[in-house]
Amino acid sequence: GAVVSQHPSWVICKSGTSVKIECRSLDFQATTMFWYRQFPKQSLMLMATSNEGSKATYEQGVEKDKFLINHASLTLSTLTVTSAHPEDSSFYICSAPDPLKGYGYTFGSGTRLTVV
Amino acid sequence: QKEVEQNSGPLSVPEGAIASLNCTYSDRGSQSFFWYRQYSGKSPELIMFIYSNGDKEDGRFTAQLNKASQYVSLLIRDSQPSDSATYLCAVRGSSASKIIFGSGTRLSIRP
């Protein structure tokens, strides 16, 4: 199946700074990627849908100016958490539809963000 | 009503037994169905997908789909301690765009 590479695996940043998370599709082209957030012991929450060459679509309640998504190529999508605050500390995971698995989503390994 | 519903568990099953995980969905026109396994602190891993009514087997895993009852299940035979995880049911609806995830069932295999 497809491989989605996500970096970094974990990051600690100071409150007020910005953090960029990268997600790459290694062996296939992903015109669409999905970004999720997951708090401990809670469900996956879809934040936004990233579309190559166009603006991302954000879910209701997600601040588009705070969570900047860029999908500049068919293999790379990035999520930038701007002016991070402790309440942004969470597990962020990207995913892309896998054509070899019925277009189910293949997830990256996730990024654990801690804002101090 | 949630679009994809699962019992949150925990479901405790003795080692070697069959674990049965269930899921119901609300969109009658849903096209495809997925099961994910998520270990604590890790991202979800796609383990099964099914499109047609009936059973689909892959090793110790069997996915079962009943579209008339809007019900999908996952059976794990010969359960192992390494099967202890949260299992997420996911459904692609009739709009054929996004996949909707259930909140997951926590499975614990006791030795």
PDB file of C-alpha atoms in Angstrom:
ATOM      1  CA  GLY A   1       0.000   0.000   0.000  1.00  0.00           C
ATOM      2  CA  ALA A   2       0.859   3.657  -0.129  1.00  0.00           C
ATOM      3  CA  VAL A   3       3.284   5.292   2.277  1.00  0.00           C
ATOM      4  CA  VAL A   4       2.705   8.704   3.803  1.00  0.00           C
ATOM      5  CA  SER A   5       5.722  10.202   5.532  1.00  0.00           C
ATOM      6  CA  GLN A   6       5.116  12.800   8.227  1.00  0.00           C
ATOM      7  CA  HIS A   7       7.692  14.979   9.981  1.00  0.00           C
ATOM      8  CA  PRO A   8       8.523  15.809  12.642  1.00  0.00           C
ATOM      9  CA  SER A   9       7.321  12.984  14.898  1.00  0.00           C
ATOM     10  CA  TRP A  10       7.271  15.266  17.872  1.00  0.00           C
ATOM     11  CA  VAL A  11       7.960  18.917  18.544  1.00  0.00           C
ATOM     12  CA  ILE A  12       8.046  21.146  21.575  1.00  0.00           C
ATOM     13  CA  CYS A  13       7.663  24.855  20.989  1.00  0.00           C
ATOM     14  CA  LYS A  14       7.198  27.976  23.024  1.00  0.00           C
ATOM     15  CA  SER A  15       3.872  29.711  23.227  1.00  0.00           C
ATOM     16  CA  GLY A  16       3.505  32.291  20.459  1.00  0.00           C
ATOM     17  CA  THR A  17       5.792  30.608  17.975  1.00  0.00           C
ATOM     18  CA  SER A  18       4.840  28.755  14.785  1.00  0.00           C
ATOM     19  CA  VAL A  19       5.387  25.130  13.906  1.00  0.00           C
ATOM     20  CA  LYS A  20       5.347  23.531  10.443  1.00  0.00           C
ATOM     21  CA  ILE A  21       4.401  19.888   9.933  1.00  0.00           C
ATOM     22  CA  GLU A  22       5.179  18.187   6.616  1.00  0.00           C
ATOM     23  CA  CYS A  23       3.385  15.302   5.035  1.00  0.00           C
ATOM     24  CA  ARG A  24       4.698  13.572   1.903  1.00  0.00           C
ATOM     25  CA  SER A  25       3.233  10.814  -0.225  1.00  0.00           C
ATOM     26  CA  LEU A  26       6.262   8.673  -1.078  1.00  0.00           C
ATOM     27  CA  ASP A  27       5.115   6.304  -3.791  1.00  0.00           C
ATOM     28  CA  PHE A  28       1.974   7.857  -5.167  1.00  0.00           C
ATOM     29  CA  GLN A  29       0.517  11.229  -6.027  1.00  0.00           C
ATOM     30  CA  ALA A  30      -1.948  12.655  -3.561  1.00  0.00           C
ATOM     31  CA  THR A  31      -4.147  15.367  -5.005  1.00  0.00           C
ATOM     32  CA  THR A  32      -5.987  15.442  -1.705  1.00  0.00           C
ATOM     33  CA  MET A  33      -4.736  15.103   1.829  1.00  0.00           C
ATOM     34  CA  PHE A  34      -6.667  15.264   5.065  1.00  0.00           C
ATOM     35  CA  TRP A  35      -5.418  16.738   8.310  1.00  0.00           C
ATOM     36  CA  TYR A  36      -6.687  15.433  11.640  1.00  0.00           C
ATOM     37  CA  ARG A  37      -6.161  16.318  15.267  1.00  0.00           C
ATOM     38  CA  GLN A  38      -6.563  13.895  18.125  1.00  0.00           C
ATOM     39  CA  PHE A  39      -6.566  14.704  21.818  1.00  0.00           C
ATOM     40  CA  PRO A  40      -5.695  11.940  24.311  1.00  0.00           C
ATOM     41  CA  LYS A  41      -8.308   9.208  24.485  1.00  0.00           C
ATOM     42  CA  GLN A  42     -10.547  11.063  22.056  1.00  0.00           C
ATOM     43  CA  SER A  43     -11.711  10.493  18.494  1.00  0.00           C
ATOM     44  CA  LEU A  44     -10.040  11.696  15.324  1.00  0.00           C
ATOM     45  CA  MET A  45     -11.203  15.185  14.435  1.00  0.00           C
ATOM     46  CA  LEU A  46     -10.960  16.255  10.811  1.00  0.00           C
ATOM     47  CA  MET A  47      -9.490  19.729  10.643  1.00  0.00           C
ATOM     48  CA  ALA A  48      -9.199  20.399   6.929  1.00  0.00           C
ATOM     49  CA  THR A  49      -8.949  18.956   3.461  1.00  0.00           C
ATOM     50  CA  SER A  50      -5.894  19.958   1.506  1.00  0.00           C
ATOM     51  CA  ASN A  51      -6.187  20.113  -2.296  1.00  0.00           C
ATOM     52  CA  GLU A  52      -3.182  20.361  -4.584  1.00  0.00           C
ATOM     53  CA  GLY A  53      -3.061  23.721  -6.283  1.00  0.00           C
ATOM     54  CA  SER A  54      -6.057  25.217  -4.539  1.00  0.00           C
ATOM     55  CA  LYS A  55      -7.173  26.480  -1.161  1.00  0.00           C
ATOM     56  CA  ALA A  56      -7.778  24.097   1.660  1.00  0.00           C
ATOM     57  CA  THR A  57     -11.278  23.429   2.925  1.00  0.00           C
ATOM     58  CA  TYR A  58     -11.595  23.818   6.680  1.00  0.00           C
ATOM     59  CA  GLU A  59     -14.097  22.133   8.952  1.00  0.00           C
ATOM     60  CA  GLN A  60     -16.469  24.225  10.987  1.00  0.00           C
ATOM     61  CA  GLY A  61     -14.803  25.713  14.023  1.00  0.00           C
ATOM     62  CA  VAL A  62     -11.234  25.386  12.719  1.00  0.00           C
ATOM     63  CA  GLU A  63      -9.477  28.738  12.397  1.00  0.00           C
ATOM     64  CA  LYS A  64      -8.002  28.945   8.926  1.00  0.00           C
ATOM     65  CA  ASP A  65      -5.684  31.790   9.903  1.00  0.00           C
ATOM     66  CA  LYS A  66      -4.263  29.756  12.748  1.00  0.00           C
ATOM     67  CA  PHE A  67      -3.861  26.456  10.926  1.00  0.00           C
ATOM     68  CA  LEU A  68      -2.306  27.277   7.569  1.00  0.00           C
ATOM     69  CA  ILE A  69      -2.375  24.505   5.011  1.00  0.00           C
ATOM     70  CA  ASN A  70      -0.385  24.461   1.814  1.00  0.00           C
ATOM     71  CA  HIS A  71      -0.500  21.734  -0.830  1.00  0.00           C
ATOM     72  CA  ALA A  72       1.956  23.015  -3.391  1.00  0.00           C
ATOM     73  CA  SER A  73       2.711  19.726  -5.129  1.00  0.00           C
ATOM     74  CA  LEU A  74       1.190  16.301  -5.682  1.00  0.00           C
ATOM     75  CA  THR A  75       3.426  14.810  -3.012  1.00  0.00           C
ATOM     76  CA  LEU A  76       3.671  17.452  -0.298  1.00  0.00           C
ATOM     77  CA  SER A  77       1.173  19.058   2.057  1.00  0.00           C
ATOM     78  CA  THR A  78       2.129  21.176   5.049  1.00  0.00           C
ATOM     79  CA  LEU A  79       0.264  22.319   8.134  1.00  0.00           C
ATOM     80  CA  THR A  80       1.589  25.361   9.990  1.00  0.00           C
ATOM     81  CA  VAL A  81       0.278  26.052  13.453  1.00  0.00           C
ATOM     82  CA  THR A  82       0.726  29.785  13.896  1.00  0.00           C
ATOM     83  CA  SER A  83       1.049  31.592  17.216  1.00  0.00           C
ATOM     84  CA  ALA A  84       0.763  28.296  19.049  1.00  0.00           C
ATOM     85  CA  HIS A  85      -0.786  28.164  22.513  1.00  0.00           C
ATOM     86  CA  PRO A  86      -0.815  25.353  25.074  1.00  0.00           C
ATOM     87  CA  GLU A  87      -4.366  24.420  24.056  1.00  0.00           C
ATOM     88  CA  ASP A  88      -2.999  23.590  20.579  1.00  0.00           C
ATOM     89  CA  SER A  89      -0.979  20.763  22.099  1.00  0.00           C
ATOM     90  CA  SER A  90      -2.279  17.638  20.429  1.00  0.00           C
ATOM     91  CA  PHE A  91      -1.495  14.771  18.045  1.00  0.00           C
ATOM     92  CA  TYR A  92      -1.706  15.959  14.434  1.00  0.00           C
ATOM     93  CA  ILE A  93      -2.022  13.357  11.694  1.00  0.00           C
ATOM     94  CA  CYS A  94      -2.181  13.670   7.921  1.00  0.00           C
ATOM     95  CA  SER A  95      -3.695  11.119   5.572  1.00  0.00           C
ATOM     96  CA  ALA A  96      -4.230  10.500   1.878  1.00  0.00           C
ATOM     97  CA  PRO A  97      -6.514   8.203  -0.113  1.00  0.00           C
ATOM     98  CA  ASP A  98      -4.694   4.995  -1.019  1.00  0.00           C
ATOM     99  CA  PRO A  99      -5.673   3.714  -4.488  1.00  0.00           C
ATOM    100  CA  LEU A 100      -4.395   0.245  -3.568  1.00  0.00           C
ATOM    101  CA  LYS A 101      -6.698  -0.036  -0.578  1.00  0.00           C
ATOM    102  CA  GLY A 102     -10.023   1.038  -1.973  1.00  0.00           C
ATOM    103  CA  TYR A 103      -9.084   4.686  -1.524  1.00  0.00           C
ATOM    104  CA  GLY A 104      -9.199   4.247   2.204  1.00  0.00           C
ATOM    105  CA  TYR A 105      -6.972   6.736   3.957  1.00  0.00           C
ATOM    106  CA  THR A 106      -3.367   5.893   4.675  1.00  0.00           C
ATOM    107  CA  PHE A 107      -2.180   7.892   7.649  1.00  0.00           C
ATOM    108  CA  GLY A 108       1.179   9.445   8.358  1.00  0.00           C
ATOM    109  CA  SER A 109       2.872   8.514  11.618  1.00  0.00           C
ATOM    110  CA  GLY A 110       1.598  11.656  13.300  1.00  0.00           C
ATOM    111  CA  THR A 111       3.198  14.649  15.013  1.00  0.00           C
ATOM    112  CA  ARG A 112       2.888  15.150  18.734  1.00  0.00           C
ATOM    113  CA  LEU A 113       2.929  18.895  19.389  1.00  0.00           C
ATOM    114  CA  THR A 114       3.560  20.242  22.863  1.00  0.00           C
ATOM    115  CA  VAL A 115       3.328  23.987  23.386  1.00  0.00           C
ATOM    116  CA  VAL A 116       4.959  25.252  26.578  1.00  0.00           C
TER     117      VAL A 116
ATOM    118  CA  GLN B   1     -27.789  10.123  15.355  1.00  0.00           C
ATOM    119  CA  LYS B   2     -24.078   9.828  14.639  1.00  0.00           C
ATOM    120  CA  GLU B   3     -23.130   8.928  11.094  1.00  0.00           C
ATOM    121  CA  VAL B   4     -20.919   6.029  12.215  1.00  0.00           C
ATOM    122  CA  GLU B   5     -21.546   4.456  15.605  1.00  0.00           C
ATOM    123  CA  GLN B   6     -19.408   2.068  17.603  1.00  0.00           C
ATOM    124  CA  ASN B   7     -19.537   0.847  21.164  1.00  0.00           C
ATOM    125  CA  SER B   8     -16.638   2.551  22.905  1.00  0.00           C
ATOM    126  CA  GLY B   9     -15.801  -0.493  25.024  1.00  0.00           C
ATOM    127  CA  PRO B  10     -13.549  -1.558  26.499  1.00  0.00           C
ATOM    128  CA  LEU B  11     -14.203  -4.996  25.086  1.00  0.00           C
ATOM    129  CA  SER B  12     -12.250  -7.634  26.984  1.00  0.00           C
ATOM    130  CA  VAL B  13     -11.614 -10.955  25.257  1.00  0.00           C
ATOM    131  CA  PRO B  14      -9.486 -13.887  26.450  1.00  0.00           C
ATOM    132  CA  GLU B  15      -6.432 -14.791  24.422  1.00  0.00           C
ATOM    133  CA  GLY B  16      -7.236 -17.292  21.689  1.00  0.00           C
ATOM    134  CA  ALA B  17     -10.925 -16.376  21.510  1.00  0.00           C
ATOM    135  CA  ILE B  18     -12.795 -14.531  18.759  1.00  0.00           C
ATOM    136  CA  ALA B  19     -13.161 -10.779  19.189  1.00  0.00           C
ATOM    137  CA  SER B  20     -16.232  -9.280  17.522  1.00  0.00           C
ATOM    138  CA  LEU B  21     -16.366  -5.553  16.855  1.00  0.00           C
ATOM    139  CA  ASN B  22     -19.503  -3.910  15.537  1.00  0.00           C
ATOM    140  CA  CYS B  23     -20.401  -0.717  13.726  1.00  0.00           C
ATOM    141  CA  THR B  24     -23.582   0.828  12.345  1.00  0.00           C
ATOM    142  CA  TYR B  25     -23.886   3.679   9.877  1.00  0.00           C
ATOM    143  CA  SER B  26     -26.672   6.052   8.961  1.00  0.00           C
ATOM    144  CA  ASP B  27     -26.157   6.760   5.237  1.00  0.00           C
ATOM    145  CA  ARG B  28     -27.962   3.969   3.402  1.00  0.00           C
ATOM    146  CA  GLY B  29     -26.141   4.841   0.177  1.00  0.00           C
ATOM    147  CA  SER B  30     -22.674   4.307   1.661  1.00  0.00           C
ATOM    148  CA  GLN B  31     -20.234   2.749  -0.769  1.00  0.00           C
ATOM    149  CA  SER B  32     -17.206   1.435   1.055  1.00  0.00           C
ATOM    150  CA  PHE B  33     -16.278   0.427   4.551  1.00  0.00           C
ATOM    151  CA  PHE B  34     -12.993   0.299   6.385  1.00  0.00           C
ATOM    152  CA  TRP B  35     -11.531  -0.975   9.624  1.00  0.00           C
ATOM    153  CA  TYR B  36      -8.512   0.667  11.225  1.00  0.00           C
ATOM    154  CA  ARG B  37      -6.401  -0.382  14.177  1.00  0.00           C
ATOM    155  CA  GLN B  38      -4.853   2.303  16.359  1.00  0.00           C
ATOM    156  CA  TYR B  39      -2.342   1.513  19.068  1.00  0.00           C
ATOM    157  CA  SER B  40      -2.026   3.980  21.915  1.00  0.00           C
ATOM    158  CA  GLY B  41       0.098   6.945  20.871  1.00  0.00           C
ATOM    159  CA  LYS B  42       0.239   5.849  17.240  1.00  0.00           C
ATOM    160  CA  SER B  43      -1.656   6.793  14.102  1.00  0.00           C
ATOM    161  CA  PRO B  44      -4.421   4.575  12.662  1.00  0.00           C
ATOM    162  CA  GLU B  45      -3.513   1.706  10.352  1.00  0.00           C
ATOM    163  CA  LEU B  46      -5.910   0.480   7.669  1.00  0.00           C
ATOM    164  CA  ILE B  47      -6.384  -3.267   8.137  1.00  0.00           C
ATOM    165  CA  MET B  48      -9.486  -4.178   6.127  1.00  0.00           C
ATOM    166  CA  PHE B  49     -11.826  -2.720   3.538  1.00  0.00           C
ATOM    167  CA  ILE B  50     -15.032  -4.124   2.099  1.00  0.00           C
ATOM    168  CA  TYR B  51     -17.494  -3.018  -0.551  1.00  0.00           C
ATOM    169  CA  SER B  52     -19.959  -5.865  -1.027  1.00  0.00           C
ATOM    170  CA  ASN B  53     -22.400  -7.613   1.244  1.00  0.00           C
ATOM    171  CA  GLY B  54     -20.993 -10.693   2.884  1.00  0.00           C
ATOM    172  CA  ASP B  55     -17.663 -11.640   4.363  1.00  0.00           C
ATOM    173  CA  LYS B  56     -14.112 -10.751   3.426  1.00  0.00           C
ATOM    174  CA  GLU B  57     -11.290 -12.641   5.072  1.00  0.00           C
ATOM    175  CA  ASP B  58      -7.636 -11.683   5.458  1.00  0.00           C
ATOM    176  CA  GLY B  59      -5.626 -13.914   7.757  1.00  0.00           C
ATOM    177  CA  ARG B  60      -7.152 -13.803  11.232  1.00  0.00           C
ATOM    178  CA  PHE B  61      -9.405 -10.894  10.295  1.00  0.00           C
ATOM    179  CA  THR B  62     -12.872 -11.130   8.742  1.00  0.00           C
ATOM    180  CA  ALA B  63     -14.928  -8.100   7.799  1.00  0.00           C
ATOM    181  CA  GLN B  64     -18.668  -8.606   7.462  1.00  0.00           C
ATOM    182  CA  LEU B  65     -21.040  -6.217   5.717  1.00  0.00           C
ATOM    183  CA  ASN B  66     -24.825  -6.143   5.754  1.00  0.00           C
ATOM    184  CA  LYS B  67     -26.042  -3.122   3.810  1.00  0.00           C
ATOM    185  CA  ALA B  68     -29.721  -3.863   4.441  1.00  0.00           C
ATOM    186  CA  SER B  69     -29.110  -3.583   8.184  1.00  0.00           C
ATOM    187  CA  GLN B  70     -26.479  -0.843   7.735  1.00  0.00           C
ATOM    188  CA  TYR B  71     -24.108  -2.883   9.799  1.00  0.00           C
ATOM    189  CA  VAL B  72     -20.451  -3.768   9.448  1.00  0.00           C
ATOM    190  CA  SER B  73     -18.380  -5.899  11.771  1.00  0.00           C
ATOM    191  CA  LEU B  74     -14.826  -7.103  12.256  1.00  0.00           C
ATOM    192  CA  LEU B  75     -13.997 -10.532  13.638  1.00  0.00           C
ATOM    193  CA  ILE B  76     -10.542 -11.308  14.952  1.00  0.00           C
ATOM    194  CA  ARG B  77      -9.881 -15.021  15.345  1.00  0.00           C
ATOM    195  CA  ASP B  78      -7.298 -16.474  17.737  1.00  0.00           C
ATOM    196  CA  SER B  79      -6.972 -13.122  19.496  1.00  0.00           C
ATOM    197  CA  GLN B  80      -3.487 -12.204  20.640  1.00  0.00           C
ATOM    198  CA  PRO B  81      -2.339  -9.671  23.242  1.00  0.00           C
ATOM    199  CA  SER B  82      -0.860  -7.691  20.334  1.00  0.00           C
ATOM    200  CA  ASP B  83      -4.420  -7.185  19.043  1.00  0.00           C
ATOM    201  CA  SER B  84      -5.135  -4.956  22.048  1.00  0.00           C
ATOM    202  CA  ALA B  85      -5.821  -1.568  20.471  1.00  0.00           C
ATOM    203  CA  THR B  86      -8.624   0.782  19.493  1.00  0.00           C
ATOM    204  CA  TYR B  87     -10.455  -0.277  16.338  1.00  0.00           C
ATOM    205  CA  LEU B  88     -12.006   2.429  14.195  1.00  0.00           C
ATOM    206  CA  CYS B  89     -14.823   1.783  11.779  1.00  0.00           C
ATOM    207  CA  ALA B  90     -14.922   4.151   8.802  1.00  0.00           C
ATOM    208  CA  VAL B  91     -17.462   4.634   6.043  1.00  0.00           C
ATOM    209  CA  ARG B  92     -17.395   6.428   2.717  1.00  0.00           C
ATOM    210  CA  GLY B  93     -20.891   7.755   2.176  1.00  0.00           C
ATOM    211  CA  SER B  94     -23.043   8.115  -0.907  1.00  0.00           C
ATOM    212  CA  SER B  95     -21.389  11.403  -1.816  1.00  0.00           C
ATOM    213  CA  ALA B  96     -18.211   9.338  -2.349  1.00  0.00           C
ATOM    214  CA  SER B  97     -15.999  12.019  -0.950  1.00  0.00           C
ATOM    215  CA  LYS B  98     -14.851  11.994   2.629  1.00  0.00           C
ATOM    216  CA  ILE B  99     -14.598   8.998   4.881  1.00  0.00           C
ATOM    217  CA  ILE B 100     -16.391   9.320   8.203  1.00  0.00           C
ATOM    218  CA  PHE B 101     -14.781   7.685  11.216  1.00  0.00           C
ATOM    219  CA  GLY B 102     -16.477   6.188  14.228  1.00  0.00           C
ATOM    220  CA  SER B 103     -15.148   7.028  17.658  1.00  0.00           C
ATOM    221  CA  GLY B 104     -13.573   3.586  18.022  1.00  0.00           C
ATOM    222  CA  THR B 105     -13.884   0.505  20.219  1.00  0.00           C
ATOM    223  CA  ARG B 106     -11.132  -0.224  22.678  1.00  0.00           C
ATOM    224  CA  LEU B 107     -10.233  -3.932  22.617  1.00  0.00           C
ATOM    225  CA  SER B 108      -8.258  -5.613  25.359  1.00  0.00           C
ATOM    226  CA  ILE B 109      -7.009  -9.183  24.983  1.00  0.00           C
ATOM    227  CA  ARG B 110      -6.378 -10.732  28.369  1.00  0.00           C
ATOM    228  CA  PRO B 111      -3.769 -13.518  28.674  1.00  0.00           C
TER     229      PRO B 111
END
